[in-house]
């Protein structure tokens, strides 16, 4: 009679006193080590966030309910600063000037950046051209403002010299109420459009070429492919870029400070410059903090609305 042989049972993994295998213990130790290393790398950014963003924000919210001029301790006044803000015509005028700037800046910058990005992606992908496009962004806002202040000077600026040589009259770009805000907006468009274009160019790189090739086979023109393929698939990146540029545009300050100082006749007195003047010019830090909180609320609302309308968190790519 044949006896069927049975294989010996597989050895059970050794377990310690706590019922944990050595391999699992090693994995947990490695995870703890990775977590500690990650904390070391995150610590500088977290410290900067707490010290330079979160604490000043909380401090500003507190000061917005006080009367504070740096010379005496803050005096709690409740909602008085916000009541003053609501009835301050100069605040609303500054907000209107800021919105005008944002509309011009975002409209021109977005269209120009999108055109540059599409041309870079469809015609050439030269790294040299991308570097040239980005060059103005490497210049600080103050330097860019000073350069254009000299170029557009009504008496000695080369810009007005060229206009006069072409038979046109001199234009007081930064000294006229009508021209001042559009001029400042276009100066900042010149400086930031290259960076915005490269962000959109990166988004275009994520669109598969197979989609364009299939559209060409079907006889689609470049214009049709742009509206039916490029724009829908670029929407998430374009939405994020718009959110970033809108937030940055509402915080314009440097260019105004070095070119017009809020003039002429408050025509360029944007909200950030008005806040700065209230705080460091008139030492009304409580009221300036209240305006800063109001600006924070406005930007938060605009960001949420933009995010929802543009569906920035979703993509049409399969």
PDB file of C-alpha atoms in Angstrom:
ATOM      1  CA  UNK A   1       0.000   0.000   0.000  1.00  0.00           C
ATOM      2  CA  UNK A   2       1.339   3.350  -1.041  1.00  0.00           C
ATOM      3  CA  UNK A   3       1.341   6.128   1.509  1.00  0.00           C
ATOM      4  CA  UNK A   4       0.722   9.597   0.031  1.00  0.00           C
ATOM      5  CA  UNK A   5       3.492  11.955   0.933  1.00  0.00           C
ATOM      6  CA  UNK A   6       2.503  15.317   2.255  1.00  0.00           C
ATOM      7  CA  UNK A   7       4.684  18.413   2.024  1.00  0.00           C
ATOM      8  CA  UNK A   8       5.911  19.796   5.314  1.00  0.00           C
ATOM      9  CA  UNK A   9       4.038  22.829   6.552  1.00  0.00           C
ATOM     10  CA  UNK A  10       5.604  26.174   5.607  1.00  0.00           C
ATOM     11  CA  UNK A  11       7.421  27.773   8.475  1.00  0.00           C
ATOM     12  CA  UNK A  12       5.540  30.574  10.160  1.00  0.00           C
ATOM     13  CA  UNK A  13       7.265  33.973  10.212  1.00  0.00           C
ATOM     14  CA  UNK A  14       9.032  34.663  13.453  1.00  0.00           C
ATOM     15  CA  UNK A  15       7.212  37.118  15.639  1.00  0.00           C
ATOM     16  CA  UNK A  16       8.468  39.133  18.531  1.00  0.00           C
ATOM     17  CA  UNK A  17       6.891  39.577  21.883  1.00  0.00           C
ATOM     18  CA  UNK A  18       4.395  42.061  20.416  1.00  0.00           C
ATOM     19  CA  UNK A  19       3.444  39.778  17.495  1.00  0.00           C
ATOM     20  CA  UNK A  20       5.287  41.932  14.877  1.00  0.00           C
ATOM     21  CA  UNK A  21       7.509  40.291  12.269  1.00  0.00           C
ATOM     22  CA  UNK A  22      11.088  41.605  11.814  1.00  0.00           C
ATOM     23  CA  UNK A  23      10.250  42.669   8.263  1.00  0.00           C
ATOM     24  CA  UNK A  24       7.284  44.738   9.433  1.00  0.00           C
ATOM     25  CA  UNK A  25       9.404  46.231  12.188  1.00  0.00           C
ATOM     26  CA  UNK A  26      12.061  47.204   9.665  1.00  0.00           C
ATOM     27  CA  UNK A  27       9.469  48.774   7.379  1.00  0.00           C
ATOM     28  CA  UNK A  28       8.012  50.823  10.222  1.00  0.00           C
ATOM     29  CA  UNK A  29      11.457  51.984  11.250  1.00  0.00           C
ATOM     30  CA  UNK A  30      12.170  53.031   7.654  1.00  0.00           C
ATOM     31  CA  UNK A  31       8.867  54.920   7.481  1.00  0.00           C
ATOM     32  CA  UNK A  32       9.683  56.726  10.712  1.00  0.00           C
ATOM     33  CA  UNK A  33      13.078  57.664   9.299  1.00  0.00           C
ATOM     34  CA  UNK A  34      11.501  58.927   6.068  1.00  0.00           C
ATOM     35  CA  UNK A  35       8.977  60.950   8.078  1.00  0.00           C
ATOM     36  CA  UNK A  36      11.735  62.542  10.136  1.00  0.00           C
ATOM     37  CA  UNK A  37      13.714  63.393   6.987  1.00  0.00           C
ATOM     38  CA  UNK A  38      10.598  64.877   5.361  1.00  0.00           C
ATOM     39  CA  UNK A  39       9.994  66.987   8.482  1.00  0.00           C
ATOM     40  CA  UNK A  40      13.543  68.359   8.249  1.00  0.00           C
ATOM     41  CA  UNK A  41      12.985  69.457   4.635  1.00  0.00           C
ATOM     42  CA  UNK A  42       9.518  70.892   5.356  1.00  0.00           C
ATOM     43  CA  UNK A  43      10.575  72.759   8.512  1.00  0.00           C
ATOM     44  CA  UNK A  44      12.116  75.868   6.822  1.00  0.00           C
ATOM     45  CA  UNK A  45       9.084  76.404   4.587  1.00  0.00           C
ATOM     46  CA  UNK A  46       6.707  75.756   7.487  1.00  0.00           C
ATOM     47  CA  UNK A  47       8.623  78.186   9.708  1.00  0.00           C
ATOM     48  CA  UNK A  48       8.513  80.835   6.974  1.00  0.00           C
ATOM     49  CA  UNK A  49       4.775  80.267   6.518  1.00  0.00           C
ATOM     50  CA  UNK A  50       4.091  80.639  10.247  1.00  0.00           C
ATOM     51  CA  UNK A  51       6.347  83.659  10.796  1.00  0.00           C
ATOM     52  CA  UNK A  52       5.809  85.635   7.582  1.00  0.00           C
ATOM     53  CA  UNK A  53       2.250  84.685   6.560  1.00  0.00           C
ATOM     54  CA  UNK A  54       0.052  83.137   9.236  1.00  0.00           C
ATOM     55  CA  UNK A  55       1.163  85.289  12.190  1.00  0.00           C
ATOM     56  CA  UNK A  56       1.023  88.616  10.273  1.00  0.00           C
ATOM     57  CA  UNK A  57      -2.431  87.651   8.963  1.00  0.00           C
ATOM     58  CA  UNK A  58      -3.765  86.903  12.449  1.00  0.00           C
ATOM     59  CA  UNK A  59      -2.083  90.028  13.821  1.00  0.00           C
ATOM     60  CA  UNK A  60      -3.598  92.121  11.013  1.00  0.00           C
ATOM     61  CA  UNK A  61      -7.082  90.754  11.706  1.00  0.00           C
ATOM     62  CA  UNK A  62      -6.687  91.691  15.381  1.00  0.00           C
ATOM     63  CA  UNK A  63      -5.366  95.190  14.584  1.00  0.00           C
ATOM     64  CA  UNK A  64      -8.326  95.787  12.267  1.00  0.00           C
ATOM     65  CA  UNK A  65     -10.509  95.995  15.386  1.00  0.00           C
ATOM     66  CA  UNK A  66      -8.211  98.494  17.109  1.00  0.00           C
ATOM     67  CA  UNK A  67      -6.906 102.043  16.889  1.00  0.00           C
ATOM     68  CA  UNK A  68      -3.122 101.734  16.584  1.00  0.00           C
ATOM     69  CA  UNK A  69      -0.411 104.210  15.573  1.00  0.00           C
ATOM     70  CA  UNK A  70       2.811 102.459  16.748  1.00  0.00           C
ATOM     71  CA  UNK A  71       3.333 105.050  19.521  1.00  0.00           C
ATOM     72  CA  UNK A  72       0.660 103.761  21.901  1.00  0.00           C
ATOM     73  CA  UNK A  73      -0.712 100.277  22.610  1.00  0.00           C
ATOM     74  CA  UNK A  74      -3.600  99.125  20.379  1.00  0.00           C
ATOM     75  CA  UNK A  75      -6.975 100.400  21.614  1.00  0.00           C
ATOM     76  CA  UNK A  76      -9.959  98.114  20.951  1.00  0.00           C
ATOM     77  CA  UNK A  77     -12.632  99.939  18.899  1.00  0.00           C
ATOM     78  CA  UNK A  78     -14.678  97.013  17.621  1.00  0.00           C
ATOM     79  CA  UNK A  79     -16.176  97.536  14.172  1.00  0.00           C
ATOM     80  CA  UNK A  80     -15.410 101.266  13.962  1.00  0.00           C
ATOM     81  CA  UNK A  81     -12.707 100.771  11.315  1.00  0.00           C
ATOM     82  CA  UNK A  82     -15.054  98.718   9.153  1.00  0.00           C
ATOM     83  CA  UNK A  83     -17.812 101.297   9.557  1.00  0.00           C
ATOM     84  CA  UNK A  84     -15.362 103.981   8.447  1.00  0.00           C
ATOM     85  CA  UNK A  85     -14.313 101.815   5.501  1.00  0.00           C
ATOM     86  CA  UNK A  86     -17.886 101.430   4.286  1.00  0.00           C
ATOM     87  CA  UNK A  87     -18.382 105.216   4.352  1.00  0.00           C
ATOM     88  CA  UNK A  88     -14.947 106.139   2.969  1.00  0.00           C
ATOM     89  CA  UNK A  89     -15.342 107.389  -0.642  1.00  0.00           C
ATOM     90  CA  UNK A  90     -11.571 107.229  -1.177  1.00  0.00           C
ATOM     91  CA  UNK A  91     -11.570 103.500  -0.348  1.00  0.00           C
ATOM     92  CA  UNK A  92     -14.271 102.799  -2.923  1.00  0.00           C
ATOM     93  CA  UNK A  93     -12.500 104.984  -5.482  1.00  0.00           C
ATOM     94  CA  UNK A  94      -9.268 103.042  -4.853  1.00  0.00           C
ATOM     95  CA  UNK A  95     -11.137  99.765  -5.275  1.00  0.00           C
ATOM     96  CA  UNK A  96     -12.616 101.017  -8.551  1.00  0.00           C
ATOM     97  CA  UNK A  97      -9.170 102.067  -9.819  1.00  0.00           C
ATOM     98  CA  UNK A  98      -7.793  98.654  -8.813  1.00  0.00           C
ATOM     99  CA  UNK A  99     -10.573  96.805 -10.658  1.00  0.00           C
ATOM    100  CA  UNK A 100      -9.908  98.922 -13.762  1.00  0.00           C
ATOM    101  CA  UNK A 101      -6.234  97.998 -13.582  1.00  0.00           C
ATOM    102  CA  UNK A 102      -7.035  94.298 -13.075  1.00  0.00           C
ATOM    103  CA  UNK A 103      -9.407  94.163 -16.046  1.00  0.00           C
ATOM    104  CA  UNK A 104      -6.885  95.761 -18.417  1.00  0.00           C
ATOM    105  CA  UNK A 105      -3.914  93.803 -17.072  1.00  0.00           C
ATOM    106  CA  UNK A 106      -5.607  90.394 -17.029  1.00  0.00           C
ATOM    107  CA  UNK A 107      -7.347  90.852 -20.376  1.00  0.00           C
ATOM    108  CA  UNK A 108      -4.262  91.930 -22.321  1.00  0.00           C
ATOM    109  CA  UNK A 109      -1.851  89.642 -20.473  1.00  0.00           C
ATOM    110  CA  UNK A 110      -3.950  86.490 -20.832  1.00  0.00           C
ATOM    111  CA  UNK A 111      -4.639  86.946 -24.539  1.00  0.00           C
ATOM    112  CA  UNK A 112      -1.006  87.867 -25.282  1.00  0.00           C
ATOM    113  CA  UNK A 113       0.411  85.024 -23.173  1.00  0.00           C
ATOM    114  CA  UNK A 114      -1.921  82.488 -24.769  1.00  0.00           C
ATOM    115  CA  UNK A 115      -0.941  83.645 -28.265  1.00  0.00           C
ATOM    116  CA  UNK A 116       2.777  83.431 -27.406  1.00  0.00           C
ATOM    117  CA  UNK A 117       2.373  79.981 -25.820  1.00  0.00           C
ATOM    118  CA  UNK A 118       0.484  78.583 -28.813  1.00  0.00           C
ATOM    119  CA  UNK A 119       3.053  79.998 -31.232  1.00  0.00           C
ATOM    120  CA  UNK A 120       5.894  78.493 -29.192  1.00  0.00           C
ATOM    121  CA  UNK A 121       4.165  75.127 -29.124  1.00  0.00           C
ATOM    122  CA  UNK A 122       2.914  74.947 -32.711  1.00  0.00           C
ATOM    123  CA  UNK A 123       5.746  76.686 -34.611  1.00  0.00           C
ATOM    124  CA  UNK A 124       8.929  76.321 -32.586  1.00  0.00           C
ATOM    125  CA  UNK A 125      10.040  74.972 -29.229  1.00  0.00           C
ATOM    126  CA  UNK A 126      13.406  76.700 -29.142  1.00  0.00           C
ATOM    127  CA  UNK A 127      14.845  77.041 -25.638  1.00  0.00           C
ATOM    128  CA  UNK A 128      16.522  80.286 -26.749  1.00  0.00           C
ATOM    129  CA  UNK A 129      13.176  81.848 -27.665  1.00  0.00           C
ATOM    130  CA  UNK A 130      11.681  80.742 -24.351  1.00  0.00           C
ATOM    131  CA  UNK A 131      14.582  82.407 -22.564  1.00  0.00           C
ATOM    132  CA  UNK A 132      14.065  85.642 -24.520  1.00  0.00           C
ATOM    133  CA  UNK A 133      10.342  85.619 -23.731  1.00  0.00           C
ATOM    134  CA  UNK A 134      11.083  85.191 -20.015  1.00  0.00           C
ATOM    135  CA  UNK A 135      13.758  87.926 -19.848  1.00  0.00           C
ATOM    136  CA  UNK A 136      11.490  90.844 -18.711  1.00  0.00           C
ATOM    137  CA  UNK A 137      10.217  88.730 -15.806  1.00  0.00           C
ATOM    138  CA  UNK A 138      13.770  88.511 -14.424  1.00  0.00           C
ATOM    139  CA  UNK A 139      13.654  92.272 -13.844  1.00  0.00           C
ATOM    140  CA  UNK A 140      12.180  93.544 -10.579  1.00  0.00           C
ATOM    141  CA  UNK A 141       8.979  95.594 -10.611  1.00  0.00           C
ATOM    142  CA  UNK A 142      10.836  98.643  -9.326  1.00  0.00           C
ATOM    143  CA  UNK A 143      13.479  98.496 -12.065  1.00  0.00           C
ATOM    144  CA  UNK A 144      10.832  97.888 -14.746  1.00  0.00           C
ATOM    145  CA  UNK A 145       8.817 100.856 -13.460  1.00  0.00           C
ATOM    146  CA  UNK A 146      11.840 103.164 -13.468  1.00  0.00           C
ATOM    147  CA  UNK A 147      12.894 102.103 -16.980  1.00  0.00           C
ATOM    148  CA  UNK A 148       9.441 102.773 -18.396  1.00  0.00           C
ATOM    149  CA  UNK A 149       9.183 106.016 -16.420  1.00  0.00           C
ATOM    150  CA  UNK A 150      12.265 107.264 -18.300  1.00  0.00           C
ATOM    151  CA  UNK A 151      11.073 105.893 -21.637  1.00  0.00           C
ATOM    152  CA  UNK A 152       7.628 107.485 -21.347  1.00  0.00           C
ATOM    153  CA  UNK A 153       8.691 110.802 -19.824  1.00  0.00           C
ATOM    154  CA  UNK A 154       6.705 113.596 -21.434  1.00  0.00           C
ATOM    155  CA  UNK A 155       9.719 115.835 -22.058  1.00  0.00           C
ATOM    156  CA  UNK A 156      12.818 113.650 -22.398  1.00  0.00           C
ATOM    157  CA  UNK A 157      11.478 110.104 -22.845  1.00  0.00           C
ATOM    158  CA  UNK A 158      12.555 108.259 -25.983  1.00  0.00           C
ATOM    159  CA  UNK A 159       8.996 106.967 -26.402  1.00  0.00           C
ATOM    160  CA  UNK A 160       7.602 110.464 -26.839  1.00  0.00           C
ATOM    161  CA  UNK A 161      10.572 111.410 -29.023  1.00  0.00           C
ATOM    162  CA  UNK A 162       9.647 108.558 -31.379  1.00  0.00           C
ATOM    163  CA  UNK A 163       5.986 109.601 -31.381  1.00  0.00           C
ATOM    164  CA  UNK A 164       6.945 113.175 -32.213  1.00  0.00           C
ATOM    165  CA  UNK A 165       9.283 112.055 -35.014  1.00  0.00           C
ATOM    166  CA  UNK A 166       6.371 110.105 -36.506  1.00  0.00           C
ATOM    167  CA  UNK A 167       4.197 113.211 -36.538  1.00  0.00           C
ATOM    168  CA  UNK A 168       2.158 112.543 -33.403  1.00  0.00           C
ATOM    169  CA  UNK A 169       1.923 114.799 -30.389  1.00  0.00           C
ATOM    170  CA  UNK A 170       3.556 114.010 -27.073  1.00  0.00           C
ATOM    171  CA  UNK A 171       1.408 111.947 -24.723  1.00  0.00           C
ATOM    172  CA  UNK A 172       1.689 112.348 -20.932  1.00  0.00           C
ATOM    173  CA  UNK A 173       1.376 108.596 -20.350  1.00  0.00           C
ATOM    174  CA  UNK A 174       1.949 108.709 -16.585  1.00  0.00           C
ATOM    175  CA  UNK A 175       0.797 112.269 -15.910  1.00  0.00           C
ATOM    176  CA  UNK A 176      -2.698 112.137 -17.404  1.00  0.00           C
ATOM    177  CA  UNK A 177      -5.733 110.711 -15.591  1.00  0.00           C
ATOM    178  CA  UNK A 178      -6.926 108.905 -18.716  1.00  0.00           C
ATOM    179  CA  UNK A 179      -3.610 107.329 -19.679  1.00  0.00           C
ATOM    180  CA  UNK A 180      -2.071 106.556 -16.277  1.00  0.00           C
ATOM    181  CA  UNK A 181      -3.797 103.288 -15.275  1.00  0.00           C
ATOM    182  CA  UNK A 182      -3.712 101.720 -18.790  1.00  0.00           C
ATOM    183  CA  UNK A 183      -0.007 102.618 -19.010  1.00  0.00           C
ATOM    184  CA  UNK A 184       0.808 101.032 -15.655  1.00  0.00           C
ATOM    185  CA  UNK A 185      -1.217  97.963 -16.619  1.00  0.00           C
ATOM    186  CA  UNK A 186       0.667  97.581 -19.918  1.00  0.00           C
ATOM    187  CA  UNK A 187       4.028  98.005 -18.146  1.00  0.00           C
ATOM    188  CA  UNK A 188       3.169  95.074 -15.913  1.00  0.00           C
ATOM    189  CA  UNK A 189       1.855  93.106 -18.886  1.00  0.00           C
ATOM    190  CA  UNK A 190       5.249  93.576 -20.559  1.00  0.00           C
ATOM    191  CA  UNK A 191       7.020  92.292 -17.457  1.00  0.00           C
ATOM    192  CA  UNK A 192       4.795  89.299 -16.619  1.00  0.00           C
ATOM    193  CA  UNK A 193       3.524  88.078 -19.997  1.00  0.00           C
ATOM    194  CA  UNK A 194       6.575  85.877 -20.625  1.00  0.00           C
ATOM    195  CA  UNK A 195       6.183  84.016 -17.332  1.00  0.00           C
ATOM    196  CA  UNK A 196       2.457  83.544 -17.903  1.00  0.00           C
ATOM    197  CA  UNK A 197       3.143  82.323 -21.448  1.00  0.00           C
ATOM    198  CA  UNK A 198       5.606  79.706 -20.202  1.00  0.00           C
ATOM    199  CA  UNK A 199       3.056  78.417 -17.669  1.00  0.00           C
ATOM    200  CA  UNK A 200       0.521  78.028 -20.489  1.00  0.00           C
ATOM    201  CA  UNK A 201       3.217  76.507 -22.721  1.00  0.00           C
ATOM    202  CA  UNK A 202       3.816  73.848 -20.058  1.00  0.00           C
ATOM    203  CA  UNK A 203       0.084  73.107 -20.098  1.00  0.00           C
ATOM    204  CA  UNK A 204       0.104  72.809 -23.876  1.00  0.00           C
ATOM    205  CA  UNK A 205       2.942  70.294 -23.654  1.00  0.00           C
ATOM    206  CA  UNK A 206       0.638  67.968 -21.703  1.00  0.00           C
ATOM    207  CA  UNK A 207      -1.857  67.764 -24.609  1.00  0.00           C
ATOM    208  CA  UNK A 208      -1.128  64.602 -26.674  1.00  0.00           C
ATOM    209  CA  UNK A 209      -0.017  65.234 -30.268  1.00  0.00           C
ATOM    210  CA  UNK A 210      -2.223  62.323 -31.376  1.00  0.00           C
ATOM    211  CA  UNK A 211      -5.270  64.515 -30.800  1.00  0.00           C
ATOM    212  CA  UNK A 212      -3.987  67.156 -33.227  1.00  0.00           C
ATOM    213  CA  UNK A 213      -2.946  64.554 -35.783  1.00  0.00           C
ATOM    214  CA  UNK A 214      -6.385  62.971 -35.722  1.00  0.00           C
ATOM    215  CA  UNK A 215      -7.981  66.398 -36.172  1.00  0.00           C
ATOM    216  CA  UNK A 216      -5.722  67.128 -39.160  1.00  0.00           C
ATOM    217  CA  UNK A 217      -6.745  63.854 -40.757  1.00  0.00           C
ATOM    218  CA  UNK A 218     -10.369  64.935 -40.366  1.00  0.00           C
ATOM    219  CA  UNK A 219      -9.509  68.202 -42.141  1.00  0.00           C
ATOM    220  CA  UNK A 220      -9.679  70.551 -39.146  1.00  0.00           C
ATOM    221  CA  UNK A 221      -7.978  73.935 -39.566  1.00  0.00           C
ATOM    222  CA  UNK A 222      -5.566  75.426 -37.027  1.00  0.00           C
ATOM    223  CA  UNK A 223      -8.241  77.858 -35.880  1.00  0.00           C
ATOM    224  CA  UNK A 224     -10.779  75.077 -35.366  1.00  0.00           C
ATOM    225  CA  UNK A 225      -8.240  72.916 -33.519  1.00  0.00           C
ATOM    226  CA  UNK A 226      -7.447  75.844 -31.246  1.00  0.00           C
ATOM    227  CA  UNK A 227     -11.070  76.317 -30.158  1.00  0.00           C
ATOM    228  CA  UNK A 228     -12.143  72.654 -30.164  1.00  0.00           C
ATOM    229  CA  UNK A 229      -8.975  70.991 -28.810  1.00  0.00           C
ATOM    230  CA  UNK A 230      -6.483  73.418 -27.327  1.00  0.00           C
ATOM    231  CA  UNK A 231      -8.823  75.575 -25.258  1.00  0.00           C
ATOM    232  CA  UNK A 232     -10.895  72.752 -23.687  1.00  0.00           C
ATOM    233  CA  UNK A 233      -7.821  70.673 -22.803  1.00  0.00           C
ATOM    234  CA  UNK A 234      -5.884  73.710 -21.555  1.00  0.00           C
ATOM    235  CA  UNK A 235      -8.758  74.862 -19.323  1.00  0.00           C
ATOM    236  CA  UNK A 236      -7.425  73.566 -15.940  1.00  0.00           C
ATOM    237  CA  UNK A 237      -4.005  75.182 -16.448  1.00  0.00           C
ATOM    238  CA  UNK A 238      -5.554  78.386 -17.789  1.00  0.00           C
ATOM    239  CA  UNK A 239      -7.883  78.517 -14.778  1.00  0.00           C
ATOM    240  CA  UNK A 240      -4.994  78.232 -12.307  1.00  0.00           C
ATOM    241  CA  UNK A 241      -3.005  80.866 -14.220  1.00  0.00           C
ATOM    242  CA  UNK A 242      -5.986  83.230 -14.145  1.00  0.00           C
ATOM    243  CA  UNK A 243      -6.410  82.753 -10.398  1.00  0.00           C
ATOM    244  CA  UNK A 244      -2.722  83.499  -9.811  1.00  0.00           C
ATOM    245  CA  UNK A 245      -2.637  86.555 -12.067  1.00  0.00           C
ATOM    246  CA  UNK A 246      -5.854  88.024 -10.663  1.00  0.00           C
ATOM    247  CA  UNK A 247      -4.548  87.728  -7.098  1.00  0.00           C
ATOM    248  CA  UNK A 248      -1.234  89.280  -8.142  1.00  0.00           C
ATOM    249  CA  UNK A 249      -2.950  92.094 -10.035  1.00  0.00           C
ATOM    250  CA  UNK A 250      -5.081  93.095  -7.042  1.00  0.00           C
ATOM    251  CA  UNK A 251      -1.849  93.457  -5.055  1.00  0.00           C
ATOM    252  CA  UNK A 252      -0.140  95.862  -7.472  1.00  0.00           C
ATOM    253  CA  UNK A 253       2.007  98.359  -5.607  1.00  0.00           C
ATOM    254  CA  UNK A 254       5.647  98.655  -6.768  1.00  0.00           C
ATOM    255  CA  UNK A 255       4.972 100.033 -10.234  1.00  0.00           C
ATOM    256  CA  UNK A 256       2.553 102.653  -8.919  1.00  0.00           C
ATOM    257  CA  UNK A 257       4.941 103.682  -6.132  1.00  0.00           C
ATOM    258  CA  UNK A 258       7.891 104.391  -8.450  1.00  0.00           C
ATOM    259  CA  UNK A 259       6.010 105.896 -11.401  1.00  0.00           C
ATOM    260  CA  UNK A 260       3.001 107.945 -10.283  1.00  0.00           C
ATOM    261  CA  UNK A 261       2.825 107.676  -6.450  1.00  0.00           C
ATOM    262  CA  UNK A 262      -0.941 107.386  -6.740  1.00  0.00           C
ATOM    263  CA  UNK A 263      -1.373 110.469  -8.947  1.00  0.00           C
ATOM    264  CA  UNK A 264      -2.401 112.374 -10.847  1.00  0.00           C
ATOM    265  CA  UNK A 265      -5.376 113.329  -8.641  1.00  0.00           C
ATOM    266  CA  UNK A 266      -5.619 109.793  -7.196  1.00  0.00           C
ATOM    267  CA  UNK A 267      -6.099 108.370 -10.691  1.00  0.00           C
ATOM    268  CA  UNK A 268      -3.656 105.540  -9.876  1.00  0.00           C
ATOM    269  CA  UNK A 269      -4.303 105.327  -6.148  1.00  0.00           C
ATOM    270  CA  UNK A 270      -4.809 101.561  -6.166  1.00  0.00           C
ATOM    271  CA  UNK A 271      -5.973  99.826  -3.010  1.00  0.00           C
ATOM    272  CA  UNK A 272      -2.556  98.549  -1.949  1.00  0.00           C
ATOM    273  CA  UNK A 273      -1.072 102.026  -2.287  1.00  0.00           C
ATOM    274  CA  UNK A 274      -3.942 103.525  -0.279  1.00  0.00           C
ATOM    275  CA  UNK A 275      -3.380 100.918   2.447  1.00  0.00           C
ATOM    276  CA  UNK A 276       0.328 101.723   2.457  1.00  0.00           C
ATOM    277  CA  UNK A 277      -0.350 105.471   2.700  1.00  0.00           C
ATOM    278  CA  UNK A 278      -2.818 104.994   5.555  1.00  0.00           C
ATOM    279  CA  UNK A 279      -0.394 102.827   7.523  1.00  0.00           C
ATOM    280  CA  UNK A 280       3.022 104.385   6.938  1.00  0.00           C
ATOM    281  CA  UNK A 281       1.991 107.873   5.849  1.00  0.00           C
ATOM    282  CA  UNK A 282      -0.768 108.676   8.351  1.00  0.00           C
ATOM    283  CA  UNK A 283       0.072 105.953  10.944  1.00  0.00           C
ATOM    284  CA  UNK A 284      -3.493 104.626  10.922  1.00  0.00           C
ATOM    285  CA  UNK A 285      -2.484 100.994  11.247  1.00  0.00           C
ATOM    286  CA  UNK A 286      -5.868  99.866  12.548  1.00  0.00           C
ATOM    287  CA  UNK A 287      -7.728 101.302   9.576  1.00  0.00           C
ATOM    288  CA  UNK A 288      -5.078 100.019   7.135  1.00  0.00           C
ATOM    289  CA  UNK A 289      -5.465  96.544   8.660  1.00  0.00           C
ATOM    290  CA  UNK A 290      -9.240  96.722   8.186  1.00  0.00           C
ATOM    291  CA  UNK A 291      -8.747  97.527   4.490  1.00  0.00           C
ATOM    292  CA  UNK A 292      -6.263  94.667   4.202  1.00  0.00           C
ATOM    293  CA  UNK A 293      -8.783  92.248   5.706  1.00  0.00           C
ATOM    294  CA  UNK A 294     -11.435  93.554   3.294  1.00  0.00           C
ATOM    295  CA  UNK A 295      -9.033  92.934   0.385  1.00  0.00           C
ATOM    296  CA  UNK A 296      -8.366  89.414   1.695  1.00  0.00           C
ATOM    297  CA  UNK A 297     -12.111  88.696   1.775  1.00  0.00           C
ATOM    298  CA  UNK A 298     -12.556  90.062  -1.768  1.00  0.00           C
ATOM    299  CA  UNK A 299      -9.664  87.961  -3.120  1.00  0.00           C
ATOM    300  CA  UNK A 300     -10.922  84.837  -1.357  1.00  0.00           C
ATOM    301  CA  UNK A 301     -14.402  85.284  -2.835  1.00  0.00           C
ATOM    302  CA  UNK A 302     -13.015  85.939  -6.327  1.00  0.00           C
ATOM    303  CA  UNK A 303     -10.743  82.880  -6.105  1.00  0.00           C
ATOM    304  CA  UNK A 304     -13.579  80.575  -5.007  1.00  0.00           C
ATOM    305  CA  UNK A 305     -15.859  81.878  -7.767  1.00  0.00           C
ATOM    306  CA  UNK A 306     -13.128  81.522 -10.400  1.00  0.00           C
ATOM    307  CA  UNK A 307     -12.296  77.989  -9.241  1.00  0.00           C
ATOM    308  CA  UNK A 308     -15.910  76.876  -9.435  1.00  0.00           C
ATOM    309  CA  UNK A 309     -16.758  78.581 -12.735  1.00  0.00           C
ATOM    310  CA  UNK A 310     -13.620  77.367 -14.547  1.00  0.00           C
ATOM    311  CA  UNK A 311     -13.736  73.880 -12.990  1.00  0.00           C
ATOM    312  CA  UNK A 312     -10.011  74.164 -12.309  1.00  0.00           C
ATOM    313  CA  UNK A 313      -9.888  70.852 -10.468  1.00  0.00           C
ATOM    314  CA  UNK A 314     -11.107  68.792 -13.433  1.00  0.00           C
ATOM    315  CA  UNK A 315      -9.587  68.003 -16.804  1.00  0.00           C
ATOM    316  CA  UNK A 316     -11.067  66.827 -20.102  1.00  0.00           C
ATOM    317  CA  UNK A 317      -8.052  64.606 -20.792  1.00  0.00           C
ATOM    318  CA  UNK A 318      -9.013  60.943 -20.542  1.00  0.00           C
TER     319      UNK A 318
END
